[in-house]
Amino acid sequence: MKPTRFIDSVNCAVQGIIYTVRTQKHMRWHFLAALVLLLAALLFRVTPVEFMLLSLSVSFVLFAELLNTAVETAVDMITPEYHPLAKIAKDVAAGAVLVASFGAAVLGYLVLAKYIFPLYREGLSVVGTSSEMGTIVSVLLVVIVVIILKAVTGKGTPLHGGVPSGHAAVAFAIATSITLNTQEPLISLLCYLLAIMVSHSRLLLRIHTLREVIFGAMVGTALAAGVSTLFHFVG
C-alpha cells in the first residue's frame, strides 16, 4: 500500500537506498568514493563553495545509480527474459550513471587538484627524476622479471597469460618512468589512466585474472621507481 504518513515515506526511501547498496556493487563503490572525497575535502579545508559543488556532484552520482537500479528492477519485472528494448532501457540508465560519474570526476579534479598536486610533486621529488638510461633499464628489467616469474610459476607465455600480467607490468613501468621524468601530476594522471586501460583490456579479453593484473602493476611500478631512485642517488 502507498504510505500515508511522511515518516513511512521516508522509511520506504531509506529501504530503497539500503536495497541498492546491498544488491549493487557499483553503488557500494560510489559510496566509498563519496566517503573518500568528503574526507579529502575536510582534510584540505576546501572553501564552502567548493564543498557545495563536491556535495552536489556526489549526490548526483548516487541519484543516477538509484534511478538505474529502479529501471533495471522495473524492466526485470516486466520481462525477465532477454528483449532488445529491455537491453536498451538498461544501457541508457547505465549511461546516465556514467555521465554523472564523469562529470563528478571532472569537478573533483578541478576542485581538489590545487590541494593535492603540490603534495604529489613533493612526493615525486623525494624519488627523484628518472634519467633516459634509467627509463630504458626499468623497462628492460621489468620484461626480464616478468619472463622469470612466468617461467618459475609455469603459467602462460611472455606475451599471453600467466603470473604476472606482462602488459600491466610494462604499462605501469612506463607510466612511472614518465611520471618521474616530467614531475607533472596531470601528465602522471593521464599516463596511469592509460596504464589502467591497458591492464583492463587483459581482463576484458579474459587473458588474466584481476590478481595477476594487480600483481603486474605492482611489479612494474616498484621496479621503475626503484631503478629511478638508484640512478638518482648513485648519479
Coordinates of C-alpha atoms in Angstrom, one line a residue:
M1 CA 0.0 0.0 0.0
K2 CA 1.1 3.6 -0.6
P3 CA 2.4 5.2 2.6
T4 CA 0.1 7.9 4.0
R5 CA 2.4 9.3 6.6
F6 CA 5.6 11.3 5.9
I7 CA 7.7 9.1 8.2
D8 CA 6.5 6.0 6.3
S9 CA 7.5 7.6 3.0
V10 CA 11.0 8.4 4.5
N11 CA 11.3 4.8 5.7
C12 CA 10.4 3.5 2.2
A13 CA 13.0 5.8 0.7
V14 CA 15.7 4.6 3.1
Q15 CA 14.8 1.0 2.4
G16 CA 15.3 1.7 -1.3
I17 CA 18.8 3.1 -0.7
I18 CA 19.7 0.2 1.5
Y19 CA 18.4 -2.3 -1.1
T20 CA 20.5 -0.6 -3.8
V21 CA 23.7 -0.6 -1.6
R22 CA 23.1 -4.3 -0.6
T23 CA 22.5 -5.5 -4.2
Q24 CA 24.5 -3.2 -6.4
K25 CA 28.3 -3.4 -6.3
H26 CA 28.7 -0.1 -8.1
M27 CA 26.6 1.7 -5.5
R28 CA 28.9 0.4 -2.8
W29 CA 31.9 1.8 -4.8
H30 CA 30.1 5.1 -5.3
F31 CA 29.5 5.4 -1.5
L32 CA 33.2 4.5 -0.8
A33 CA 34.3 7.2 -3.4
A34 CA 32.0 9.7 -1.8
L35 CA 33.4 9.0 1.6
V36 CA 37.0 9.4 0.4
L37 CA 36.1 12.6 -1.4
L38 CA 34.3 14.2 1.6
L39 CA 37.2 13.2 3.9
A40 CA 39.6 14.8 1.4
A41 CA 37.5 18.0 1.4
L42 CA 37.6 18.0 5.2
L43 CA 41.4 17.4 5.3
F44 CA 42.3 20.1 2.7
R45 CA 39.8 22.5 4.2
V46 CA 38.1 23.5 1.0
T47 CA 36.0 26.6 0.7
P48 CA 32.2 26.4 1.4
V49 CA 31.5 26.9 -2.3
E50 CA 33.9 24.1 -3.3
F51 CA 32.4 21.8 -0.7
M52 CA 28.9 22.6 -2.0
L53 CA 30.0 21.7 -5.6
L54 CA 31.6 18.4 -4.4
S55 CA 28.4 17.5 -2.4
L56 CA 26.2 18.2 -5.4
S57 CA 28.4 16.1 -7.7
V58 CA 28.3 13.2 -5.2
S59 CA 24.6 13.5 -4.7
F60 CA 24.0 13.5 -8.5
V61 CA 26.0 10.3 -9.0
L62 CA 24.2 8.5 -6.2
F63 CA 20.9 9.8 -7.6
A64 CA 21.7 8.4 -11.0
E65 CA 22.7 5.0 -9.6
L66 CA 19.4 4.8 -7.7
L67 CA 17.4 5.5 -10.8
N68 CA 19.5 3.0 -12.7
T69 CA 18.6 0.3 -10.1
A70 CA 14.9 1.3 -10.3
V71 CA 14.9 1.0 -14.1
E72 CA 16.7 -2.4 -14.0
T73 CA 14.2 -3.7 -11.4
A74 CA 11.2 -2.5 -13.3
V75 CA 12.5 -4.0 -16.6
D76 CA 13.2 -7.3 -15.0
M77 CA 9.6 -7.3 -13.5
I78 CA 8.1 -6.7 -16.9
T79 CA 10.2 -9.1 -19.0
P80 CA 12.6 -11.4 -17.1
E81 CA 13.8 -12.8 -20.5
Y82 CA 16.1 -11.1 -22.9
H83 CA 14.5 -8.4 -25.1
P84 CA 16.2 -5.8 -27.3
L85 CA 14.2 -2.9 -25.8
A86 CA 14.9 -4.1 -22.3
K87 CA 18.6 -4.0 -23.1
I88 CA 18.3 -0.5 -24.4
A89 CA 16.5 0.7 -21.3
K90 CA 19.2 -0.8 -19.1
D91 CA 22.0 0.5 -21.2
V92 CA 20.6 4.1 -21.3
A93 CA 20.1 4.0 -17.5
A94 CA 23.7 2.8 -17.1
G95 CA 24.8 5.5 -19.5
A96 CA 23.2 8.1 -17.2
V97 CA 25.4 6.9 -14.3
L98 CA 28.5 7.0 -16.5
V99 CA 27.8 10.6 -17.5
A100 CA 27.1 11.6 -13.9
S101 CA 30.3 9.9 -12.7
F102 CA 32.4 11.5 -15.4
G103 CA 31.0 15.0 -14.5
A104 CA 31.8 14.3 -10.8
A105 CA 35.3 13.2 -11.6
V106 CA 36.0 16.4 -13.6
L107 CA 34.5 18.6 -10.9
G108 CA 36.5 16.7 -8.2
Y109 CA 39.7 17.2 -10.2
L110 CA 39.1 21.0 -10.7
V111 CA 38.4 21.5 -7.0
L112 CA 41.0 19.2 -5.4
A113 CA 43.9 19.5 -7.9
K114 CA 45.3 22.7 -6.3
Y115 CA 45.4 21.0 -2.9
I116 CA 46.7 17.5 -4.0
F117 CA 49.1 18.3 -6.8
P118 CA 51.7 20.3 -4.7
L119 CA 51.9 17.4 -2.2
Y120 CA 52.2 15.0 -5.2
R121 CA 55.1 17.0 -6.6
E122 CA 56.9 16.9 -3.2
G123 CA 56.5 13.1 -3.1
L124 CA 57.9 12.8 -6.7
S125 CA 60.9 15.0 -5.8
V126 CA 61.8 12.5 -3.0
V127 CA 62.2 9.7 -5.5
G128 CA 64.0 11.9 -8.0
T129 CA 63.9 12.5 -11.7
S130 CA 64.4 9.4 -13.9
S131 CA 67.2 9.6 -16.5
E132 CA 66.9 8.4 -20.0
M133 CA 69.2 5.4 -19.2
G134 CA 67.1 4.7 -16.0
T135 CA 63.9 4.6 -18.1
I136 CA 65.4 2.1 -20.6
V137 CA 66.8 -0.1 -17.8
S138 CA 63.5 0.0 -16.0
V139 CA 61.5 -1.3 -18.9
L140 CA 64.1 -4.0 -19.8
L141 CA 64.3 -5.1 -16.2
V142 CA 60.5 -5.4 -15.9
V143 CA 60.4 -7.5 -19.1
I144 CA 63.1 -9.8 -17.7
V145 CA 61.5 -10.1 -14.3
V146 CA 58.1 -10.9 -15.9
I147 CA 59.6 -13.7 -18.0
I148 CA 61.4 -15.1 -15.0
L149 CA 58.3 -15.1 -12.9
K150 CA 56.3 -16.8 -15.6
A151 CA 59.0 -19.4 -16.0
V152 CA 59.0 -20.1 -12.2
T153 CA 55.2 -20.3 -12.0
G154 CA 55.0 -22.4 -15.2
K155 CA 51.9 -20.5 -16.4
G156 CA 51.4 -18.6 -19.6
T157 CA 53.9 -17.2 -22.1
P158 CA 55.9 -14.0 -22.1
L159 CA 53.1 -12.4 -24.2
H160 CA 50.0 -14.3 -23.2
G161 CA 48.6 -15.2 -19.7
G162 CA 50.4 -16.3 -16.6
V163 CA 51.6 -14.6 -13.5
P164 CA 52.1 -11.6 -13.5
S165 CA 50.4 -9.7 -16.4
G166 CA 53.3 -8.5 -18.6
H167 CA 51.2 -5.9 -20.3
A168 CA 50.2 -4.4 -16.9
A169 CA 53.8 -4.5 -15.6
V170 CA 55.3 -2.8 -18.7
A171 CA 52.4 -0.2 -18.9
F172 CA 52.8 0.8 -15.3
A173 CA 56.6 0.8 -15.5
I174 CA 56.4 3.3 -18.5
A175 CA 53.8 5.4 -16.6
T176 CA 56.0 5.5 -13.6
S177 CA 59.1 6.5 -15.7
I178 CA 57.2 9.2 -17.5
T179 CA 55.9 10.5 -14.1
L180 CA 59.4 10.7 -12.7
N181 CA 60.8 12.3 -15.9
T182 CA 58.2 15.0 -16.1
Q183 CA 57.4 15.6 -12.4
E184 CA 54.0 16.8 -13.6
P185 CA 50.9 15.5 -11.8
L186 CA 48.5 15.9 -14.7
I187 CA 50.7 14.0 -17.1
S188 CA 51.2 11.4 -14.4
L189 CA 47.5 11.0 -14.0
L190 CA 46.9 10.6 -17.7
C191 CA 49.7 8.1 -18.1
Y192 CA 48.4 6.0 -15.2
L193 CA 45.0 6.2 -16.7
L194 CA 46.3 4.7 -20.0
A195 CA 48.2 2.0 -18.0
I196 CA 44.9 1.1 -16.2
M197 CA 43.1 0.9 -19.6
V198 CA 45.8 -1.4 -20.9
S199 CA 45.5 -3.6 -17.8
H200 CA 41.7 -3.6 -18.0
S201 CA 41.9 -4.9 -21.6
R202 CA 43.6 -8.0 -20.3
L203 CA 40.6 -8.6 -18.0
L204 CA 38.1 -8.0 -20.8
L205 CA 39.9 -10.5 -23.0
R206 CA 40.0 -13.0 -20.1
I207 CA 43.7 -13.4 -20.5
H208 CA 44.5 -12.6 -16.9
T209 CA 42.7 -12.5 -13.6
L210 CA 42.4 -9.3 -11.5
R211 CA 45.0 -10.6 -9.1
E212 CA 47.5 -11.2 -12.0
V213 CA 46.9 -7.7 -13.3
I214 CA 47.3 -6.1 -9.9
F215 CA 50.5 -8.0 -9.3
G216 CA 51.9 -7.0 -12.7
A217 CA 51.1 -3.3 -12.0
M218 CA 52.8 -3.5 -8.6
V219 CA 55.9 -5.2 -10.1
G220 CA 56.2 -2.6 -12.9
T221 CA 55.7 0.4 -10.6
A222 CA 58.1 -0.9 -7.9
L223 CA 60.9 -1.7 -10.3
A224 CA 60.6 1.6 -12.2
A225 CA 60.6 3.6 -9.0
G226 CA 63.4 1.5 -7.5
V227 CA 65.7 1.9 -10.6
S228 CA 65.0 5.6 -10.8
T229 CA 65.8 6.1 -7.1
L230 CA 69.0 4.1 -7.5
F231 CA 70.1 6.2 -10.5
H232 CA 69.2 9.3 -8.7
F233 CA 71.3 8.6 -5.6
V234 CA 74.2 7.0 -7.5
G235 CA 74.3 9.8 -10.0

